[in-house]
Tab-separated table of C-alpha atoms and ligand atoms in Angstrom:
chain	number	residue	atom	x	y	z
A	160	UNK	CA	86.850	-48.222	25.354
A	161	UNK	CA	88.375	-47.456	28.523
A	162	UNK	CA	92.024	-48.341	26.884
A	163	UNK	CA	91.530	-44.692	24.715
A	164	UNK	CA	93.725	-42.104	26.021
A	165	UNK	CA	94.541	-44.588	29.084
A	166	UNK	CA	90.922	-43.764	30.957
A	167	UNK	CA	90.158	-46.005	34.315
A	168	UNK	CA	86.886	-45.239	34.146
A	169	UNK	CA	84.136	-44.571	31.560
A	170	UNK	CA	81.146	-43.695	30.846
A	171	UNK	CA	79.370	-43.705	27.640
A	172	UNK	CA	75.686	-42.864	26.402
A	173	UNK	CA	74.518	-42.708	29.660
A	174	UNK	CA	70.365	-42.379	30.283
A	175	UNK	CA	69.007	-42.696	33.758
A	176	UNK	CA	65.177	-41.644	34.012
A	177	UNK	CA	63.227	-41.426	37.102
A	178	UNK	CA	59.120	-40.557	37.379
A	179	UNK	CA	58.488	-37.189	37.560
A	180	UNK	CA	58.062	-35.780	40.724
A	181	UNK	CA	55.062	-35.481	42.188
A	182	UNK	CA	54.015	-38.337	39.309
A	183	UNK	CA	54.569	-41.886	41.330
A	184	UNK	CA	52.034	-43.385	38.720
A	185	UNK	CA	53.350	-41.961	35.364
A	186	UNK	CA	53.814	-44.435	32.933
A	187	UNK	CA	57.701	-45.311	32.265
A	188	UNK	CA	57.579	-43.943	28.785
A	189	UNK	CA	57.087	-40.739	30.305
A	190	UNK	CA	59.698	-40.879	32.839
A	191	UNK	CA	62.077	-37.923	32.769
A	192	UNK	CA	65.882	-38.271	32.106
A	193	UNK	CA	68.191	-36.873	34.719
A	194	UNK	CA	70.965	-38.477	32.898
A	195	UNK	CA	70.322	-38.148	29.320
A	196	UNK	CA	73.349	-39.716	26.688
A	197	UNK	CA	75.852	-38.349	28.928
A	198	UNK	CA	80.002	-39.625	28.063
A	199	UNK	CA	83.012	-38.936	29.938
A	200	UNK	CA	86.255	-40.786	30.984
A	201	UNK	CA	88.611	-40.555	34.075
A	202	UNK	CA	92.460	-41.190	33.851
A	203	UNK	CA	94.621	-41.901	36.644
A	204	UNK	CA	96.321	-38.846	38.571
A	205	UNK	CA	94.018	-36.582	36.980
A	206	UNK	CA	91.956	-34.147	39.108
A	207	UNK	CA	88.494	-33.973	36.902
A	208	UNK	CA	85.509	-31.262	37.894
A	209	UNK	CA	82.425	-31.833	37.128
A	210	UNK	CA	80.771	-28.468	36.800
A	211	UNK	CA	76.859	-27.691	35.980
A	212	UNK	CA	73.515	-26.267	37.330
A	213	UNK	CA	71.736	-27.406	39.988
A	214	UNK	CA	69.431	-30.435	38.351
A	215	UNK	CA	71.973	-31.104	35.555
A	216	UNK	CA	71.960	-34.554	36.350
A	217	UNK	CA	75.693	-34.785	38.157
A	218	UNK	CA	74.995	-36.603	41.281
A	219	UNK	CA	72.777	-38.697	39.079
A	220	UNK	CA	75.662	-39.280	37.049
A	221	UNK	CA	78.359	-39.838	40.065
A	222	UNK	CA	75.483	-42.701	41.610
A	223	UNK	CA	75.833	-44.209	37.574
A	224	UNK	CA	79.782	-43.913	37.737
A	225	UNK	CA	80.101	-45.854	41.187
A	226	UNK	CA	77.428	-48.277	40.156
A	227	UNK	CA	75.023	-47.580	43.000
A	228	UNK	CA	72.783	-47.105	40.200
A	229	UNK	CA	71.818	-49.392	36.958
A	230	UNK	CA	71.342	-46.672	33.602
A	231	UNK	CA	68.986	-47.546	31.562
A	232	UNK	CA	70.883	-47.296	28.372
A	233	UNK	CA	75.003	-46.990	27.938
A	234	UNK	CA	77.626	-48.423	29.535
A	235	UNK	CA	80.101	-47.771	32.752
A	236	UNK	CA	83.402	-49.548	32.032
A	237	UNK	CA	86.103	-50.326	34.365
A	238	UNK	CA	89.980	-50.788	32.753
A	239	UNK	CA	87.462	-52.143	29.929
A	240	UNK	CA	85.423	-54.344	31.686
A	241	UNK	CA	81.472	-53.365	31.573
A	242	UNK	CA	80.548	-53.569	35.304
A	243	UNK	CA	76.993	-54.124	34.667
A	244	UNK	CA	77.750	-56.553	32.133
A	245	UNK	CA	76.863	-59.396	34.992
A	246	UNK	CA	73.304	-58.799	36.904
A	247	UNK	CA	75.625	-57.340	39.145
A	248	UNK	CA	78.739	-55.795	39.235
A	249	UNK	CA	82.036	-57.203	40.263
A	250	UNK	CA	83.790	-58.650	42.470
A	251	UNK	CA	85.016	-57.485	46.126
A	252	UNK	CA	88.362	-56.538	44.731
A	253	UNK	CA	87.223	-54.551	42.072
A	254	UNK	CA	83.829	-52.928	43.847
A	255	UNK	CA	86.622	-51.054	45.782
A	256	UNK	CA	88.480	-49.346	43.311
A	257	UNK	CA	85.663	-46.724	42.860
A	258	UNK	CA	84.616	-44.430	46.117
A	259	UNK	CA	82.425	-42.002	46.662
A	260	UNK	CA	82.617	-38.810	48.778
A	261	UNK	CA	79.103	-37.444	49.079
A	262	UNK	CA	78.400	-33.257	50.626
A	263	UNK	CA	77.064	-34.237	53.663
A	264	UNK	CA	79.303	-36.913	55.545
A	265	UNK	CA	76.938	-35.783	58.326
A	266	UNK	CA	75.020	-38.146	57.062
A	267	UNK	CA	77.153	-40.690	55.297
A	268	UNK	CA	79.420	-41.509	58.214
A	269	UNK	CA	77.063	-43.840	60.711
A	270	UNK	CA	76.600	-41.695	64.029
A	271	UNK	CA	76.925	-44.160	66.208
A	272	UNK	CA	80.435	-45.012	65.030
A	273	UNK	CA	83.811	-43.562	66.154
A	274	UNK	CA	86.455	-42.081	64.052
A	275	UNK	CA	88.699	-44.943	64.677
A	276	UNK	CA	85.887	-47.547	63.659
A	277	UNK	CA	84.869	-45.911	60.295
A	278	UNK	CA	88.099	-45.520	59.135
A	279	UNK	CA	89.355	-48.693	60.024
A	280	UNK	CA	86.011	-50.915	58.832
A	281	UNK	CA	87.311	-50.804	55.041
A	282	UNK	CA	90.667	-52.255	56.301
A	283	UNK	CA	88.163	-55.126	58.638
A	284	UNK	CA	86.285	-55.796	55.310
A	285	UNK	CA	88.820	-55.709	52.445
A	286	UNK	CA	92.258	-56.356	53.763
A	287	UNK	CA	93.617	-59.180	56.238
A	288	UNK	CA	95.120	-56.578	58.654
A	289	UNK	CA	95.203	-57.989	62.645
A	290	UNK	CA	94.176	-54.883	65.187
A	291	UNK	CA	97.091	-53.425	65.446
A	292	UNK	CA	98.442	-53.058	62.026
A	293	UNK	CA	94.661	-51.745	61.222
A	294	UNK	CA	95.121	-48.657	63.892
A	295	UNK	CA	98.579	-48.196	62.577
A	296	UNK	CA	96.778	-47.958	59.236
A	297	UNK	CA	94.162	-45.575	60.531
A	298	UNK	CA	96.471	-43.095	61.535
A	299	UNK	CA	98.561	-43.242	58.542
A	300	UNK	CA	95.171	-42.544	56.293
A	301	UNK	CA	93.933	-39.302	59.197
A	302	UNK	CA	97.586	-38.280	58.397
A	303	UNK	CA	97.265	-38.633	54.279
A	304	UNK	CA	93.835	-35.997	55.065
A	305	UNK	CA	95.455	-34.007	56.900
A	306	UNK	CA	94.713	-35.367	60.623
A	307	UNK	CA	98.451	-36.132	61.228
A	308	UNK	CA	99.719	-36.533	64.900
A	309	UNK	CA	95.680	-36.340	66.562
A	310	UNK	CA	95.310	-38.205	70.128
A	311	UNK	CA	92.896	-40.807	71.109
A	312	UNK	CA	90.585	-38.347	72.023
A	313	UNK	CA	89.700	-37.906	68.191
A	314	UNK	CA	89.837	-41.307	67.584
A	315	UNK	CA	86.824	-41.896	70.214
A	316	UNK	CA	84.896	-39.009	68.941
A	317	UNK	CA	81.595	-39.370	66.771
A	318	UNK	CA	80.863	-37.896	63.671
A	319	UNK	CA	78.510	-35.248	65.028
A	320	UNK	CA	81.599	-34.215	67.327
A	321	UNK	CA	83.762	-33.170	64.450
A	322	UNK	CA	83.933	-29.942	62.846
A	323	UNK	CA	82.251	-30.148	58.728
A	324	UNK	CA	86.139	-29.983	57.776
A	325	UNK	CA	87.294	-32.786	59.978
A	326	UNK	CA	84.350	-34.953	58.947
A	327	UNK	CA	85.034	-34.082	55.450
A	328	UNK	CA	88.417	-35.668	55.761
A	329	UNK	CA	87.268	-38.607	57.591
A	330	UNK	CA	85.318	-39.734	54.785
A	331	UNK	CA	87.559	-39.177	52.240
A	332	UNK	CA	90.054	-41.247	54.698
A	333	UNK	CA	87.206	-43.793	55.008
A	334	UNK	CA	87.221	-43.866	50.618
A	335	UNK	CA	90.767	-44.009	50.653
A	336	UNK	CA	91.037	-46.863	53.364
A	337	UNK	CA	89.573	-48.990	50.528
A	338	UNK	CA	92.659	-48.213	48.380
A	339	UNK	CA	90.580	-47.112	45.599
A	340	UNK	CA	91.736	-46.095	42.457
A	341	UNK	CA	88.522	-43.628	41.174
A	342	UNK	CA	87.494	-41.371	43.788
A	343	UNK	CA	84.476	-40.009	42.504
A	344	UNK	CA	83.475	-36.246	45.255
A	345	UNK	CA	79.927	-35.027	44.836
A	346	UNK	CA	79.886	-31.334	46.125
A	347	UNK	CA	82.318	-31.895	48.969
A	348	UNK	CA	83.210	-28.883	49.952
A	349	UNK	CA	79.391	-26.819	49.290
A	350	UNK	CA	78.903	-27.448	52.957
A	351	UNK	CA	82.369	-25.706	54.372
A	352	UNK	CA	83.726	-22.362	55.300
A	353	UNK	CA	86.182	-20.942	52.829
A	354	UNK	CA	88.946	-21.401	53.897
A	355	UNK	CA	88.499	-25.127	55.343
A	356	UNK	CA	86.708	-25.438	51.920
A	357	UNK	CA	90.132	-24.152	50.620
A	358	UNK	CA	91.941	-26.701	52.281
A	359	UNK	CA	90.329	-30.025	51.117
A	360	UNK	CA	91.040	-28.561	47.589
A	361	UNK	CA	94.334	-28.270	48.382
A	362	UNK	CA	94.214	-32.047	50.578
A	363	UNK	CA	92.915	-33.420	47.075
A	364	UNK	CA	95.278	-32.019	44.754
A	365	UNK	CA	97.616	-33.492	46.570
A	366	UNK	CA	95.870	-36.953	46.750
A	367	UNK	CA	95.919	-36.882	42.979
A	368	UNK	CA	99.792	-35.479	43.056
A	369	UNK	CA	100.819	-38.398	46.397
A	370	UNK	CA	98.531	-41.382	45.329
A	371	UNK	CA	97.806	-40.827	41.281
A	372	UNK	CA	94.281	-41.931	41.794
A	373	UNK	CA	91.706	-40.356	39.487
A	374	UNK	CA	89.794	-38.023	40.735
A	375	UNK	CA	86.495	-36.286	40.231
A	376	UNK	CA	85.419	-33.113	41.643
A	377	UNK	CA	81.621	-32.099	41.094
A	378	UNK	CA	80.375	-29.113	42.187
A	379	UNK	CA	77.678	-26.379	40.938
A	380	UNK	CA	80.265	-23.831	41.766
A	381	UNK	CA	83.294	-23.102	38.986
A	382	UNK	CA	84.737	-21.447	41.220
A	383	UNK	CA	85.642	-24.702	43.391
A	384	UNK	CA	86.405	-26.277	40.232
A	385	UNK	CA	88.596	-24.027	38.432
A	386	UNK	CA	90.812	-23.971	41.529
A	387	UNK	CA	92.313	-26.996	41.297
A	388	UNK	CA	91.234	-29.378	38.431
A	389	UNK	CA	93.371	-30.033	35.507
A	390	UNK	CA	90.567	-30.425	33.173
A	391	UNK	CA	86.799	-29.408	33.508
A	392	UNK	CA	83.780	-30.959	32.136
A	393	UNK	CA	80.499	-28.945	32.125
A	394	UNK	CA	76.900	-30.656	32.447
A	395	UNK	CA	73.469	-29.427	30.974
A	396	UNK	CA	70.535	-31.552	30.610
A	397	UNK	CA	72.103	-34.349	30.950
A	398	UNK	CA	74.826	-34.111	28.790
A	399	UNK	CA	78.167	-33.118	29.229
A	400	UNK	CA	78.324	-30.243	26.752
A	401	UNK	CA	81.444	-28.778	26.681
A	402	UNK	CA	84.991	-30.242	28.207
A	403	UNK	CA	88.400	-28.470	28.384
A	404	UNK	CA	91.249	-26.928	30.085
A	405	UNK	CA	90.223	-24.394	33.319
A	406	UNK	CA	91.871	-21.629	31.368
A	407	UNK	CA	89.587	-22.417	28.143
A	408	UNK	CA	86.724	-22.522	29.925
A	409	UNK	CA	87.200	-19.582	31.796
A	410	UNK	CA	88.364	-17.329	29.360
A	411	UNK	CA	86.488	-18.960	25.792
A	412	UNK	CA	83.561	-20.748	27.119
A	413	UNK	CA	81.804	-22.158	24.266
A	414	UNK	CA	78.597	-22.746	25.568
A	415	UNK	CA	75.817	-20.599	27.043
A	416	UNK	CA	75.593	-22.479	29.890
A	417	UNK	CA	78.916	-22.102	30.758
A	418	UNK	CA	79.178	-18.604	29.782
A	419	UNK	CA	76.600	-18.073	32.692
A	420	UNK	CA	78.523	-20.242	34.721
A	421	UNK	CA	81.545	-18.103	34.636
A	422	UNK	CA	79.313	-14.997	34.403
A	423	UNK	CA	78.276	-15.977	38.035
A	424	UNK	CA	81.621	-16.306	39.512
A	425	UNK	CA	82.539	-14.016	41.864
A	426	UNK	CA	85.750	-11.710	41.859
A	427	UNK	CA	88.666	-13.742	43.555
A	428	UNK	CA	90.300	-12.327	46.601
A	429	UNK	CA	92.387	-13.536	49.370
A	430	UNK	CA	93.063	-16.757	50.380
A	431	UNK	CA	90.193	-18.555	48.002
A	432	UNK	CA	92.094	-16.439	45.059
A	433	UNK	CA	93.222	-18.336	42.033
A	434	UNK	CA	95.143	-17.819	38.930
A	435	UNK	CA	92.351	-18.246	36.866
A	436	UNK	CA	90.054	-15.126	37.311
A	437	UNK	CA	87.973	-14.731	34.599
A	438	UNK	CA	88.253	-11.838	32.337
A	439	UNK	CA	85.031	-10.489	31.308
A	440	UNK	CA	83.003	-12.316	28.955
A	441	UNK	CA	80.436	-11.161	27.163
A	442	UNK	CA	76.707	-12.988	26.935
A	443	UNK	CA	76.427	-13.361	23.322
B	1855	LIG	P1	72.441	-32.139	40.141
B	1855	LIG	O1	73.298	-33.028	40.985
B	1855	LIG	O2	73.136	-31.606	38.919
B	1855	LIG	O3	71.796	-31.036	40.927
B	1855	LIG	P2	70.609	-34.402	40.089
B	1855	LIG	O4	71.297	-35.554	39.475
B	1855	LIG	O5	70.507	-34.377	41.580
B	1855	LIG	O6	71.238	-33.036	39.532
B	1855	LIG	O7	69.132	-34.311	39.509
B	1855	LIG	C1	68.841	-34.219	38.118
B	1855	LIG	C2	67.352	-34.303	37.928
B	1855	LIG	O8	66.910	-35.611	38.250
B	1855	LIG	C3	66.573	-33.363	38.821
B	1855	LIG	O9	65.470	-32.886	38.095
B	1855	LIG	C4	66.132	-34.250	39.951
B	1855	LIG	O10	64.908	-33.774	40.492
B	1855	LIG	C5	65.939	-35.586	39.252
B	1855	LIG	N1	66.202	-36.716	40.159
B	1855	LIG	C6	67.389	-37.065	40.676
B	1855	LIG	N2	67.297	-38.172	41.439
B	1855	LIG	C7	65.979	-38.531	41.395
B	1855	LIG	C8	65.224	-39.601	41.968
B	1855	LIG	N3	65.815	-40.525	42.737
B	1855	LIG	N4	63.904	-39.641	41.707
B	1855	LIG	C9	63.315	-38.721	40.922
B	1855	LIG	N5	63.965	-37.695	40.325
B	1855	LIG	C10	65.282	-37.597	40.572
């Protein structure tokens, strides 16, 4: 029911198993849910975090959301539309609207590629752009991240030639060269310096502020999260267990989990500080 409450993007009762590790030969029954019955919903120009443990299940959950994984049980639903309801999902058009931004663009951006090249093979692929409106494009999208006004220099350079911060933003230019409407960020900032780490915060608030796409921020850290979403869902299990406004969560968590979330959030200071210290909460 993606139409409730105006949500792009939903997911509902979603299960994704995988053998246990170590166990290639375990019979299915026994395979172990990483996902297990989580639901959630994205609305446009909303800044979402994702917040949980390490092995909650949220990149799980992020590869279920962008469909680079079938669940096993519940649905993913797009304006409405189930995406898996086909054997697969979607057309061109509408593969597009969802993007991912994964920790280590290291990795994600192809090494043997320039700058210029990943951002502008989206544009080659999705839109009839000739050459030059395509580099006119490029620089517009390096400017919307931040990379305003950089010389051809950058342009030639390779991923492994950029700074984690620059790289950072050249994949979420590369996401946003698709024109996508669901930009879905799995830990992007875990790998940065604080205060480059503060600055793609601040970069995607004001995606969500310039461009209204929704937006979801997963990290293991509430800290990251607090800073800038408008609304924060917390993982356990599997599940999202507890959803709310920063402030809530901060100051009333509801659930253990989150209580030792918060509990492990260091005092604020400087330029990473944040309206939203915690007050002191106690463990019961
Ligand atoms: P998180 O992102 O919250 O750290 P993950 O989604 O990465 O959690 O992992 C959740 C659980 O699922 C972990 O126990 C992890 O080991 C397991 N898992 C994730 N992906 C796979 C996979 N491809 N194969 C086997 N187990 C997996």
């Amino acid at each position: 029911m993606a139409e409730r409450r105006g949500e792009i993007l939903v997911g509902e009762g979603l299960v994704k198993k995988y053998p246990p590790r170590g166990g290639a030969f375990v019979r299915r029954g026994e395979w172990v849910p990483a996902v297990d019955g989580a639901t959630l919903g994205l609305r446009p120009g909303e800044l979402a975090g994702l917040v949980g443990p390490s092995g909650a299940g949220k990149s799980t959950l992020v590869r279920l959301l962008a469909w680079l994984e079938r669940p096993d049980a519940g649905v993913v639903r797009l304006d409405g539309a189930e995406v898996w309801a086909a054997s697969r999902p979607c057309d061109p058009a509408t593969r597009r609207s969802v993007q991912v931004v994964f920790q280590d663009s290291a990795s994600s951006l192809d090494p043997r590629q320039a700058v210029e090249a990943i951002v502008s093979e989206p544009l080659r692929v999705h839109f009839r752009l000739g050459p030059e409106q395509r580099r006119e494009r490029v620089r517009e999208l390096l400017g919307a991240v931040g990379l305003e006004g950089v010389g051809q220099g950058f342009l030639g350079r390779r991923p492994r030639q950029l700074s984690g911060g620059e790289r950072q933003r050249v994949a979420i230019a590369r996401a946003l060269a698709c024109e996508p409407r669901v930009l879905l960020l799995d830990e992007p900032v875990a790998a940065l310096d604080a205060p480059v780490r503060g600055q793609v915060l601040n970069l995607l608030r004001a995606l969500r502020d310039d461009l209204g796409v929704a937006l979801l921020l997963v990290s293991h850290d509430l800290r990251t999260v607090a800073r800038v979403a408008d609304r924060i869902l917390v993982m356990v299990d599997g599940r999202i267990v507890e959803e709310g406004l920063p402030e809530r969560i901060l100051h009333c968590p509801g659930q253990a989990t989150t209580r030792e979330l918060v509990g492990a959030m260091p005092v604020f200071s400087g330029d990473e500080g944040n309206q939203l210290a915690p007050k002191s909460v106690s463990s019961a």
